[in-house]
Coordinates of C-alpha atoms and ligand atoms in Angstrom, one line a residue:
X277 CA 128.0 116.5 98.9
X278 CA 125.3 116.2 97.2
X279 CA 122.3 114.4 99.0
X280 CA 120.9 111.0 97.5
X281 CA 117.1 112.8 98.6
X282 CA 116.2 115.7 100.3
X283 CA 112.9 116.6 102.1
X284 CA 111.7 120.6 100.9
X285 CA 111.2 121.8 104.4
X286 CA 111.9 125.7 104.8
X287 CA 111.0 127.9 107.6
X288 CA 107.4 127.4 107.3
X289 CA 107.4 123.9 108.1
X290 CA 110.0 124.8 111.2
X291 CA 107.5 127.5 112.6
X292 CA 105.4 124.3 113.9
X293 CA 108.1 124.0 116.4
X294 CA 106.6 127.5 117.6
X295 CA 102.8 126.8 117.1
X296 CA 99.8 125.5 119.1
X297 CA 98.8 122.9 116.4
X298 CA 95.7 122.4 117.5
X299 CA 93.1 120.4 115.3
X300 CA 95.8 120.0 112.8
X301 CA 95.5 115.9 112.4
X302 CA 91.6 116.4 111.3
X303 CA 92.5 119.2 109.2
X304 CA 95.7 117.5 107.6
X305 CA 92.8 114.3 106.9
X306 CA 90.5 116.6 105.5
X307 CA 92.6 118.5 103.2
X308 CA 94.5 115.3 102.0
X309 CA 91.6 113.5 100.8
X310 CA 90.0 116.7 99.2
X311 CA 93.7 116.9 97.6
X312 CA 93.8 113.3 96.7
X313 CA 90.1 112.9 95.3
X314 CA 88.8 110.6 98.5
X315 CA 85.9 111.0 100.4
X316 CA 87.9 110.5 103.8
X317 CA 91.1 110.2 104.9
X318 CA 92.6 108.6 108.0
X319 CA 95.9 109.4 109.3
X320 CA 98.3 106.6 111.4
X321 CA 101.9 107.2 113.4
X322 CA 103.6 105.8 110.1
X323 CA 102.2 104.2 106.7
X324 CA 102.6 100.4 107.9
X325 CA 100.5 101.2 110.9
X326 CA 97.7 102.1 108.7
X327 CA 98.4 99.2 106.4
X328 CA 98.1 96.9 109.6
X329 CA 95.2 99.1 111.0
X330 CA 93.1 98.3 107.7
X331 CA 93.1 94.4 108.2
X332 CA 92.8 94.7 111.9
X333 CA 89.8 96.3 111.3
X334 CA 88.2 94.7 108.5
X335 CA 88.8 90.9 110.5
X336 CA 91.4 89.7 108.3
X337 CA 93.0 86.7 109.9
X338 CA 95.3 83.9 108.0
X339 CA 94.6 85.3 104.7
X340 CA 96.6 85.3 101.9
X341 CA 97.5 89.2 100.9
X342 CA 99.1 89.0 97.2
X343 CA 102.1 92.1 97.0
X344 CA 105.3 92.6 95.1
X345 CA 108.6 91.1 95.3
X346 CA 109.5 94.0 95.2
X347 CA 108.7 96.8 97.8
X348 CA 109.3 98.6 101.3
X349 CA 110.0 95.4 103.9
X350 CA 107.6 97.1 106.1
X351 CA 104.5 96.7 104.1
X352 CA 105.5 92.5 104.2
X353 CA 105.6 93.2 108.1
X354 CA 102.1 94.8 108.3
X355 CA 101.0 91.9 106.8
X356 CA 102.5 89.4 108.8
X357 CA 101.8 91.3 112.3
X358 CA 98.7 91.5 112.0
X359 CA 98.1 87.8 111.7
X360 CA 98.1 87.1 107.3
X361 CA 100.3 85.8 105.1
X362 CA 102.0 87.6 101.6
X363 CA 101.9 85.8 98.7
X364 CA 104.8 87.6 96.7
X365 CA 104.8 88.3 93.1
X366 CA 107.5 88.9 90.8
X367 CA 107.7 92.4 89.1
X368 CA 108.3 93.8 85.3
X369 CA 111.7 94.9 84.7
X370 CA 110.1 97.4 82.1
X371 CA 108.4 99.8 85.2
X372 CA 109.3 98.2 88.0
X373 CA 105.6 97.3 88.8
X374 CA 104.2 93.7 90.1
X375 CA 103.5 92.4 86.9
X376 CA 99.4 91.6 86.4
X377 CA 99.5 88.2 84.6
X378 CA 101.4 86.8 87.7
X379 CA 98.8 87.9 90.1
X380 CA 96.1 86.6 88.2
X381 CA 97.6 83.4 88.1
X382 CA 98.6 83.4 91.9
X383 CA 94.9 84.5 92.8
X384 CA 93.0 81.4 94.9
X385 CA 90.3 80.8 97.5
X386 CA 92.8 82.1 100.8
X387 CA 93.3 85.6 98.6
X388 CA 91.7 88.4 100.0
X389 CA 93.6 91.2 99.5
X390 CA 95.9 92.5 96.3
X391 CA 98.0 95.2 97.4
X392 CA 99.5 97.2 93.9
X393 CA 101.9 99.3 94.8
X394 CA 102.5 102.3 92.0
X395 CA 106.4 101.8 92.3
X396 CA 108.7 104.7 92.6
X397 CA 106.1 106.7 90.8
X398 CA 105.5 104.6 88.2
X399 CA 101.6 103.7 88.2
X400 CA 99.8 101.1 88.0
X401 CA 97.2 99.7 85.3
X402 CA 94.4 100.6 87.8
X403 CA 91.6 99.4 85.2
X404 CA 93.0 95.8 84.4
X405 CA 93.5 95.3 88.6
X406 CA 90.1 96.5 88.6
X407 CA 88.6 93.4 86.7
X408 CA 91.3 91.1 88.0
X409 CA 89.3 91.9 91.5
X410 CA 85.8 91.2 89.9
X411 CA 86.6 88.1 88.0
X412 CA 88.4 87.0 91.8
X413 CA 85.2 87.8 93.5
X414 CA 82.5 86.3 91.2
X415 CA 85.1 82.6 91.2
X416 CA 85.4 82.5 94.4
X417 CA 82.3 84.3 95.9
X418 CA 83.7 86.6 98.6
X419 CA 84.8 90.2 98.8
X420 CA 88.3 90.7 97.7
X421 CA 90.1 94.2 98.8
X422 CA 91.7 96.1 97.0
X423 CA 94.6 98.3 98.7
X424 CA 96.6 100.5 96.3
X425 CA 99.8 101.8 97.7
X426 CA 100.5 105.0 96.5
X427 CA 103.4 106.2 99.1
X428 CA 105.4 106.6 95.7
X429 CA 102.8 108.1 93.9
X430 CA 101.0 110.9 95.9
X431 CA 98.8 112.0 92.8
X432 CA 99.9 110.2 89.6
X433 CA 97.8 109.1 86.8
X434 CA 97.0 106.3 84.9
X435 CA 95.4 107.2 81.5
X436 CA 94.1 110.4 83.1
X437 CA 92.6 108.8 86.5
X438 CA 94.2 109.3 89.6
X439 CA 96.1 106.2 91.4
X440 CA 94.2 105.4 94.4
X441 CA 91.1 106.5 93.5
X442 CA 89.8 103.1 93.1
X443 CA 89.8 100.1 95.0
X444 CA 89.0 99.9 98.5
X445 CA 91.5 101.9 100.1
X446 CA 95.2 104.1 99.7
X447 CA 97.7 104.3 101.8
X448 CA 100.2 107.1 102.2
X449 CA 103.3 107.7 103.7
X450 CA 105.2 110.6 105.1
X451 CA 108.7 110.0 106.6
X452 CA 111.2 112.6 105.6
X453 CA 112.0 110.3 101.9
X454 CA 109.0 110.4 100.6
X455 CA 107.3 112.6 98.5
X456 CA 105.9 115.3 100.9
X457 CA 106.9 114.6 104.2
X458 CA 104.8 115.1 108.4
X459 CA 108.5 113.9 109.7
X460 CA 106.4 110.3 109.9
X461 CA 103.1 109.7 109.9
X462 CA 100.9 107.9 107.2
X463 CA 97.4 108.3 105.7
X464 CA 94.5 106.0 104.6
X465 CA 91.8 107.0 102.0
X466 CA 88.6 105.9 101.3
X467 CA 86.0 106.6 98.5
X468 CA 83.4 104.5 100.7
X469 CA 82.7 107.1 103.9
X470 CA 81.1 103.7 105.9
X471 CA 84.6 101.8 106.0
X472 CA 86.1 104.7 106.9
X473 CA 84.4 105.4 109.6
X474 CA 84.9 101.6 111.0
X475 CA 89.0 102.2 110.6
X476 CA 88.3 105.3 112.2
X477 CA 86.6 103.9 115.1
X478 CA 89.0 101.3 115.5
X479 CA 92.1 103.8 115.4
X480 CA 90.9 105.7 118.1
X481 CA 89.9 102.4 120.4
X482 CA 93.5 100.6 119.5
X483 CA 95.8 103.4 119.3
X484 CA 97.0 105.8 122.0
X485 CA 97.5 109.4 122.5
X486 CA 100.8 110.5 121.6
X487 CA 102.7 110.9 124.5
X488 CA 105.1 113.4 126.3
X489 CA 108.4 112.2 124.8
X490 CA 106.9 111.3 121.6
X491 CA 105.9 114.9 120.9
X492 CA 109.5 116.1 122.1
X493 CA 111.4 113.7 119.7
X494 CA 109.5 114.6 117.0
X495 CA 110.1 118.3 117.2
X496 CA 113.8 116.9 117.3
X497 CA 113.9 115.1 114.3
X498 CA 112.2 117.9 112.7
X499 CA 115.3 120.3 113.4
X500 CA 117.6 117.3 112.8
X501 CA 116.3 117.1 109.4
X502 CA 116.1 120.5 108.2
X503 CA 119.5 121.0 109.0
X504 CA 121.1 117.5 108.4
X505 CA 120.2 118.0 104.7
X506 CA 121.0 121.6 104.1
X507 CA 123.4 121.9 101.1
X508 CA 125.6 123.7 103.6
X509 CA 125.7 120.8 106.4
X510 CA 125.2 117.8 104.5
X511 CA 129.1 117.3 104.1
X512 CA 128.8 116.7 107.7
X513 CA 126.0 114.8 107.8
X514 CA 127.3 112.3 104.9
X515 CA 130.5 112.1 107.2
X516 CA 128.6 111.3 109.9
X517 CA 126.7 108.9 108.1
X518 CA 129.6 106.6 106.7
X519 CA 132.4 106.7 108.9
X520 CA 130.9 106.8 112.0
X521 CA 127.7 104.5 113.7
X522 CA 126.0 107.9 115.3
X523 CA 123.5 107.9 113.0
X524 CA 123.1 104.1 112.0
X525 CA 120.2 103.7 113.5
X526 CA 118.2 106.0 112.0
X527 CA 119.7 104.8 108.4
X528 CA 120.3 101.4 107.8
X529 CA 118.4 100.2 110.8
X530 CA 114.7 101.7 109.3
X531 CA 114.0 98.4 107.4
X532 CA 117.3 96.7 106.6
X533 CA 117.7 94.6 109.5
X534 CA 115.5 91.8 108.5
X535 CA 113.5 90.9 111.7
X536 CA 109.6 91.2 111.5
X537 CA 108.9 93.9 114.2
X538 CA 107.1 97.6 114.2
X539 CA 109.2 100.6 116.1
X540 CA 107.6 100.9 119.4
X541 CA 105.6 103.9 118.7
X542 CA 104.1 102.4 115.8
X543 CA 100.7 102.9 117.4
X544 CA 100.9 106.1 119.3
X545 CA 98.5 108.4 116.7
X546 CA 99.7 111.4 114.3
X547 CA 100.7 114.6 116.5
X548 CA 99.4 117.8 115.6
X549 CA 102.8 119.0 115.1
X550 CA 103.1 116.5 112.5
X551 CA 100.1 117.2 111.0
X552 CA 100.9 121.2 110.4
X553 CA 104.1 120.2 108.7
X554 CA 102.2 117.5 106.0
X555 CA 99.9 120.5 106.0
X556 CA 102.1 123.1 104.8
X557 CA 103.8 120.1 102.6
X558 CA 100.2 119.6 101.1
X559 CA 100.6 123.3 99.8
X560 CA 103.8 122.4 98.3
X561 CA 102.5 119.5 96.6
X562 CA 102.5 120.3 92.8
X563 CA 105.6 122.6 92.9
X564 CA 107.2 119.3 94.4
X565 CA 106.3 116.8 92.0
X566 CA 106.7 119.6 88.7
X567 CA 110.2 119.8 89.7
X568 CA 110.8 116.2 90.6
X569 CA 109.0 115.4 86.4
X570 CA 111.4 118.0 85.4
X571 CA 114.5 116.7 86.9
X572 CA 113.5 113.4 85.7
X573 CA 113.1 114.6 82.5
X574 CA 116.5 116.6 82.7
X575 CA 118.6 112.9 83.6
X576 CA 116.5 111.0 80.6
X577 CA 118.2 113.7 78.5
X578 CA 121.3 114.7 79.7
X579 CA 122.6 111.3 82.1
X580 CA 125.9 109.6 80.1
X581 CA 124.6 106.6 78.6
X582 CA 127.1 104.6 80.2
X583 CA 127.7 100.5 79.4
X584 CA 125.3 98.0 80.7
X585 CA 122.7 100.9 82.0
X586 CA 119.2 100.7 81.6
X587 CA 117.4 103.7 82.1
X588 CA 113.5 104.4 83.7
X589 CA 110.3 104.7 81.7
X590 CA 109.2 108.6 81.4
X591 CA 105.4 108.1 81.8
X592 CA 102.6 110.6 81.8
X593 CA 101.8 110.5 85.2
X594 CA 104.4 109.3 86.4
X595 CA 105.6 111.1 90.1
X596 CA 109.0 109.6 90.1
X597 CA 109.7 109.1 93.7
X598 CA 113.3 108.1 92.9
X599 CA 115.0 108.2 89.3
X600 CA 115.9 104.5 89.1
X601 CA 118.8 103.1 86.7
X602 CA 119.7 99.6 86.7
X603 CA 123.8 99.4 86.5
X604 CA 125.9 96.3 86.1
X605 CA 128.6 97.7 88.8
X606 CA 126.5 99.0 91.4
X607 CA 129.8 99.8 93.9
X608 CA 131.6 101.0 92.1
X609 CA 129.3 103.6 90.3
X610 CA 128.5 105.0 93.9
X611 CA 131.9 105.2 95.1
X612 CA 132.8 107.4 91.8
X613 CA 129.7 109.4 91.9
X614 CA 130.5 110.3 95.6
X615 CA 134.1 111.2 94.7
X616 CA 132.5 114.2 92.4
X617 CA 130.2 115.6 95.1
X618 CA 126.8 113.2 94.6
X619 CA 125.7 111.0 96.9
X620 CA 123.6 108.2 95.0
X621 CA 121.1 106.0 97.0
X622 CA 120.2 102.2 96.1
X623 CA 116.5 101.7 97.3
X624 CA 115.2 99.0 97.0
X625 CA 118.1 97.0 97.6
X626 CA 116.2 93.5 98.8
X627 CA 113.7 91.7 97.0
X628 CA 111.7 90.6 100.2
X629 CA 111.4 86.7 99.7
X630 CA 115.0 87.2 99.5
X631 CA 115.5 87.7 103.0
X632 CA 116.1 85.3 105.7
X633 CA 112.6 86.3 107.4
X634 CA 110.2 86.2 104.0
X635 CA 112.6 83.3 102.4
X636 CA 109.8 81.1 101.0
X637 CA 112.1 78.8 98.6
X638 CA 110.3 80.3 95.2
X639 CA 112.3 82.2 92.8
X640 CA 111.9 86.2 91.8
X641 CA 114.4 86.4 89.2
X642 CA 113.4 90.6 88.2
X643 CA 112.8 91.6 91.6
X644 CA 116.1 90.0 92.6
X645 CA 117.8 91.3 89.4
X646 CA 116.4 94.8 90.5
X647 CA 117.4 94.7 94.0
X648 CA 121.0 94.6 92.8
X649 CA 121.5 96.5 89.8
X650 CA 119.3 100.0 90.9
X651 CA 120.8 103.0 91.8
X652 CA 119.1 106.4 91.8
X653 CA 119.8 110.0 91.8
X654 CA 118.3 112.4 93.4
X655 CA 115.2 114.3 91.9
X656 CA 114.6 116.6 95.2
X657 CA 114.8 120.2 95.0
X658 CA 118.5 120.6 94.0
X659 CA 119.4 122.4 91.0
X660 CA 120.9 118.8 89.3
X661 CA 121.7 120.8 86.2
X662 CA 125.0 121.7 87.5
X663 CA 125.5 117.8 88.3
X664 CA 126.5 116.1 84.9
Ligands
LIG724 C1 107.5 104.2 102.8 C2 106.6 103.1 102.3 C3 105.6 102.5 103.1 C4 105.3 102.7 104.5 O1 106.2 103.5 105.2 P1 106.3 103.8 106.7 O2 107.8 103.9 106.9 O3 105.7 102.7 107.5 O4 105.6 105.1 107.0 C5 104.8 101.5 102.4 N1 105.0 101.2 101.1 C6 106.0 101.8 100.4 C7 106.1 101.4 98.9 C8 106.8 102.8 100.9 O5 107.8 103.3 100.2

């Protein structure tokens, strides 16, 4: 069986296991901003930490904090937890993407944050949210942030620029589905060095040292993956999986059981272990994403054009995170993919204000189209060519 994603971890990401680690959470924020084009970078247990961490610490209370429809629940949960309200917009079918005229229409005197999310790769007209922010803060006559979330996009471009490069700060994330992987663990970055400095400050007053068993069940799940999704095991795994609950909740319960919480170590810090392994990732960067362009590339050309399917946008730029294609018989496609040896995933499969806990009565007719119709394929370091 074919996995549905696969983190690239070889033996040199295992040797942390072996290793003192020391320093390697300062080094790991060092080296990612240098790799990402910030002046700092702060690192958090897990990206909706930071997320939360960043209005903590810039005094955001009952604010309105415009996202998409259309996203990772968690980020709708950073906002809430830390005392704000979303304000969801509806995305364009055409890249996924909150779509721009809807946010400048939703923009009003409680906004003060616009998080733009560069979805599954796919980024974001960084220029045009640029003036939306200006035009926001000369009407109303208060600072409006501007948070890019670029745990999809580690490194794309729009028209040449890097995402998250602008704006008031990034956010990254690092479980083992994302692009490059610390087992968790998520990053801030900052072009301005004094607000990172404050969220630094702040993360070491409000967050504690990682403790004893913390440490240990990292090291575990850092095994558990490398062997869960070896192309040797994963039959086993995949069995494991879907006929049996042993490993329910690490799947299904990560952000699918609709309840507004954090997991309880969501504010013990980074680990040094995790650290070296984004470390070595960071090093693995571009071979990562060239492959993950070129598999893309290799589906665009070479995927059946079957019925009803709508197929991604290839952008320059883009980092596809996930090869996304919308199908009219979602089930049923995954049951006859996995019956030829490929597992296919279905992320995002909610459209937040969907859900009981973010219903708000409005209607999000792409993001809700979207949340049943995607399917994707894997782009991770396979060989897919002998898939199709
Ligand atoms: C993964 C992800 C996050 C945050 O992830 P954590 O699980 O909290 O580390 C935020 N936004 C998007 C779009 C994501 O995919």
């Amino acid at each position: 069986m074919i996995p549905r994603f696969r983190p690239w971890l070889d033996w040199e990401e295992l040797s942390t296991l072996f290793s003192r680690n020391k320093g390697c959470v300062e080094k790991f924020e060092k080296e990612f901003a240098s790799k990402f084009q910030a002046a700092e970078a702060v690192a958090f247990p897990y990206g909706r930490s930071a997320q939360w961490a960043f209005f903590k610490t810039i005094g955001l209370e009952n604010a309105e904090v415009i996202m998409p429809a259309y996203t990772c629940s968690v980020v709708a949960h950073a906002v809430i937890l830390s005392g704000n309200v979303p304000r969801f917009i509806d995305i364009d079918l055409a890249d996924f993407n909150m779509n721009l005229d809807l946010v400048e229409e939703a923009i009003d005197e409680r906004t003060r944050v616009i998080i733009a999310t560069h979805t599954f790769g796919y980024p974001q007209d960084i220029h045009r949210l640029e003036t939306i922010v200006k035009d926001a803060e000369n009407k109303y006559g208060h600072k409006v942030w501007l948070m890019q979330d670029c745990c999809h996009a580690f490194g794309a471009e729009w028209k040449g620029k890097m995402v998250g490069t602008s704006g008031d700060v990034a956010v990254y994330a690092f479980n083992v589905s994302k692009i490059i992987t610390s087992v968790f663990g998520g990053m801030l970055t900052f072009q301005d060095k004094g607000i990172a400095e404050k969220v630094r400050r702040w993360r070491d007053r409000n967050f504690q040292t990682p403790k004893w068993s913390k440490t240990w069940k990292r090291r575990i799940y850092l095994l558990a993956f490398y062997f869960a999704f070896h192309p040797r095991l994963y039959g086993i795994t995949y069995w494991l999986k879907t006929k049996t609950p042993v490993l329910r909740s690490l799947t299904d319960a990560y952000h699918l059981d609709d309840k507004i919480h954090f997991p309880p170590d969501a504010n013990e810090r980074m680990n040094d272990m995790e650290a070296a392994v984004g470390l070595r990732q960071l090093k693995k960067y571009d071979r990562i994403v060239e492959n993950r362009r070129k598999n893309a590339l290799f589906y665009q050309e070479n995927l059946e054009r079957r019925n009803g399917w709508v197929f991604p946008p290839i952008r320059l730029g883009a980092t596809y995170s996930h090869y996304v294609v919308r199908v009219p018989e979602r089930e049923k496609t995954i049951k006859h993919y996995a019956s030829i040896g490929q597992e296919i995933g279905k992320l995002i499969q909610y459209c937040i204000p969907d859900m009981r806990s973010y219903y708000d009565g409005k209607k999000y007719p792409n993001a809700s189209r979207t949340s049943r119709e995607t399917i994707n394929f894997t782009v991770t370091k396979e060989n897919i060519n002998t898939l199709i």
